[in-house]
Amino acid sequence: QVQLVESGGGLVQAGGSLGLSCAASGSFLFINTMGWYRQAPGKQRELVATITRAGTTNYADSVKGRFTISRDSAKNTVSLEMNSLKPEDTAVYYCNAEIAVALWNVRAYWGQGTQVTVSS
């Protein structure tokens, strides 16, 4: 069974930094795009950043220049380095990955979410 397990997050003051990591485990053929999404209370889940197998990255405008996404394809992990954090970055952050368990079975998987709280 494929699982995405996140680590990191926590409480930090505005202007500080935090890092998130996510590891995929289980039986699968390959992983396509990996990414991070977040959901603040009362708001919809939104894209934070994604990274393709080729290493192409995409960021939400609100985090450009402050967050950096990276992946280690050999270890099936994706990380998010968050700098210059703002109170509006407070949310539950979810890892996402498009994983092929078979050539005909490719779908998105989600982690359980990890809380990031930025105090002002």
mmCIF file of C-alpha atoms in Angstrom:
data_model
loop_
_atom_site.group_PDB
_atom_site.id
_atom_site.type_symbol
_atom_site.label_atom_id
_atom_site.label_comp_id
_atom_site.label_asym_id
_atom_site.label_seq_id
_atom_site.Cartn_x
_atom_site.Cartn_y
_atom_site.Cartn_z
ATOM 1 C CA GLN A 1 0.000 0.000 0.000
ATOM 2 C CA VAL A 2 1.345 3.374 -1.015
ATOM 3 C CA GLN A 3 1.732 5.945 1.727
ATOM 4 C CA LEU A 4 3.031 9.482 1.964
ATOM 5 C CA VAL A 5 4.423 10.331 5.369
ATOM 6 C CA GLU A 6 5.185 13.937 6.240
ATOM 7 C CA SER A 7 7.511 15.328 8.863
ATOM 8 C CA GLY A 8 8.457 18.775 10.015
ATOM 9 C CA GLY A 9 6.218 21.731 10.609
ATOM 10 C CA GLY A 10 5.445 23.268 13.964
ATOM 11 C CA LEU A 11 5.346 26.743 15.464
ATOM 12 C CA VAL A 12 7.613 29.579 14.387
ATOM 13 C CA GLN A 13 7.677 33.343 14.701
ATOM 14 C CA ALA A 14 7.096 35.560 11.700
ATOM 15 C CA GLY A 15 10.274 35.914 9.697
ATOM 16 C CA GLY A 16 11.503 32.509 10.734
ATOM 17 C CA SER A 17 12.097 29.314 8.789
ATOM 18 C CA LEU A 18 10.756 25.787 8.780
ATOM 19 C CA GLY A 19 11.281 22.693 6.695
ATOM 20 C CA LEU A 20 8.877 19.981 5.652
ATOM 21 C CA SER A 21 9.689 16.554 4.290
ATOM 22 C CA CYS A 22 7.575 13.826 2.760
ATOM 23 C CA ALA A 23 8.549 10.256 1.968
ATOM 24 C CA ALA A 24 6.669 7.840 -0.249
ATOM 25 C CA SER A 25 6.648 4.202 0.752
ATOM 26 C CA GLY A 26 5.081 1.022 -0.519
ATOM 27 C CA SER A 27 5.124 -0.771 -3.833
ATOM 28 C CA PHE A 28 5.027 1.359 -6.960
ATOM 29 C CA LEU A 29 6.720 1.774 -10.337
ATOM 30 C CA PHE A 30 7.515 5.467 -10.351
ATOM 31 C CA ILE A 31 6.473 8.885 -9.110
ATOM 32 C CA ASN A 32 5.610 11.743 -11.429
ATOM 33 C CA THR A 33 4.967 15.198 -10.026
ATOM 34 C CA MET A 34 5.315 15.746 -6.295
ATOM 35 C CA GLY A 35 4.156 18.782 -4.427
ATOM 36 C CA TRP A 36 2.852 20.595 -1.402
ATOM 37 C CA TYR A 37 -0.580 22.049 -0.811
ATOM 38 C CA ARG A 38 -1.987 23.859 2.182
ATOM 39 C CA GLN A 39 -5.340 24.537 3.748
ATOM 40 C CA ALA A 40 -5.996 27.314 6.206
ATOM 41 C CA PRO A 41 -9.085 27.276 8.455
ATOM 42 C CA GLY A 42 -12.180 28.201 6.505
ATOM 43 C CA LYS A 43 -10.340 28.211 3.197
ATOM 44 C CA GLN A 44 -9.961 25.821 0.307
ATOM 45 C CA ARG A 45 -6.875 23.727 -0.165
ATOM 46 C CA GLU A 46 -4.409 25.554 -2.396
ATOM 47 C CA LEU A 47 -1.258 24.713 -4.283
ATOM 48 C CA VAL A 48 2.004 25.807 -2.686
ATOM 49 C CA ALA A 49 4.641 24.273 -4.929
ATOM 50 C CA THR A 50 5.194 21.330 -7.262
ATOM 51 C CA ILE A 51 8.200 19.649 -8.824
ATOM 52 C CA THR A 52 8.206 17.280 -11.774
ATOM 53 C CA ARG A 53 10.376 14.213 -12.334
ATOM 54 C CA ALA A 54 12.599 16.402 -14.493
ATOM 55 C CA GLY A 55 12.964 18.928 -11.696
ATOM 56 C CA THR A 56 10.762 21.647 -13.102
ATOM 57 C CA THR A 57 9.266 23.659 -10.281
ATOM 58 C CA ASN A 58 6.112 25.714 -9.941
ATOM 59 C CA TYR A 59 5.208 28.012 -7.059
ATOM 60 C CA ALA A 60 2.177 29.897 -5.896
ATOM 61 C CA ASP A 61 2.745 33.623 -6.282
ATOM 62 C CA SER A 62 2.345 34.079 -2.541
ATOM 63 C CA VAL A 63 5.409 31.958 -1.752
ATOM 64 C CA LYS A 64 7.727 32.750 -4.658
ATOM 65 C CA GLY A 65 11.143 33.815 -3.453
ATOM 66 C CA ARG A 66 10.489 32.507 0.063
ATOM 67 C CA PHE A 67 9.820 28.778 -0.358
ATOM 68 C CA THR A 68 11.956 26.199 -2.144
ATOM 69 C CA ILE A 69 10.786 22.754 -3.177
ATOM 70 C CA SER A 70 13.181 19.922 -3.891
ATOM 71 C CA ARG A 71 13.053 16.184 -4.359
ATOM 72 C CA ASP A 72 15.305 13.179 -4.069
ATOM 73 C CA SER A 73 14.043 10.699 -6.619
ATOM 74 C CA ALA A 74 16.343 7.950 -5.360
ATOM 75 C CA LYS A 75 14.778 8.218 -1.904
ATOM 76 C CA ASN A 76 11.271 9.059 -3.114
ATOM 77 C CA THR A 77 11.154 12.175 -1.004
ATOM 78 C CA VAL A 78 10.071 15.761 -1.502
ATOM 79 C CA SER A 79 10.977 18.658 0.754
ATOM 80 C CA LEU A 80 9.814 22.206 1.239
ATOM 81 C CA GLU A 81 12.100 24.836 2.728
ATOM 82 C CA MET A 82 10.108 27.788 3.992
ATOM 83 C CA ASN A 83 11.826 31.080 4.782
ATOM 84 C CA SER A 84 10.587 34.527 5.764
ATOM 85 C CA LEU A 85 7.411 32.973 7.054
ATOM 86 C CA LYS A 86 4.340 35.135 7.517
ATOM 87 C CA PRO A 87 1.263 34.638 9.701
ATOM 88 C CA GLU A 88 -0.759 34.083 6.534
ATOM 89 C CA ASP A 89 1.350 30.984 5.845
ATOM 90 C CA THR A 90 -0.350 29.321 8.797
ATOM 91 C CA ALA A 91 -2.140 26.217 7.535
ATOM 92 C CA VAL A 92 -2.109 22.456 7.412
ATOM 93 C CA TYR A 93 0.388 21.465 4.739
ATOM 94 C CA TYR A 94 -0.241 18.355 2.670
ATOM 95 C CA CYS A 95 2.198 16.371 0.583
ATOM 96 C CA ASN A 96 0.908 15.193 -2.782
ATOM 97 C CA ALA A 97 2.380 12.823 -5.343
ATOM 98 C CA GLU A 98 1.234 11.271 -8.591
ATOM 99 C CA ILE A 99 2.247 7.645 -8.242
ATOM 100 C CA ALA A 100 2.085 4.735 -10.638
ATOM 101 C CA VAL A 101 1.363 1.455 -8.912
ATOM 102 C CA ALA A 102 1.041 -0.066 -12.384
ATOM 103 C CA LEU A 103 1.337 1.326 -15.905
ATOM 104 C CA TRP A 104 -2.457 1.517 -16.094
ATOM 105 C CA ASN A 105 -2.928 2.781 -12.556
ATOM 106 C CA VAL A 106 -1.555 6.248 -11.933
ATOM 107 C CA ARG A 107 -3.220 8.491 -9.406
ATOM 108 C CA ALA A 108 -2.665 11.160 -6.801
ATOM 109 C CA TYR A 109 -1.896 10.295 -3.212
ATOM 110 C CA TRP A 110 -2.023 12.596 -0.203
ATOM 111 C CA GLY A 111 -0.182 12.715 3.072
ATOM 112 C CA GLN A 112 -1.974 13.105 6.384
ATOM 113 C CA GLY A 113 -1.061 16.771 6.722
ATOM 114 C CA THR A 114 1.227 18.635 9.082
ATOM 115 C CA GLN A 115 0.448 21.869 10.910
ATOM 116 C CA VAL A 116 2.496 24.996 10.320
ATOM 117 C CA THR A 117 1.730 27.926 12.599
ATOM 118 C CA VAL A 118 3.397 31.307 12.200
ATOM 119 C CA SER A 119 2.944 33.718 15.085
ATOM 120 C CA SER A 120 3.075 37.470 14.611
#
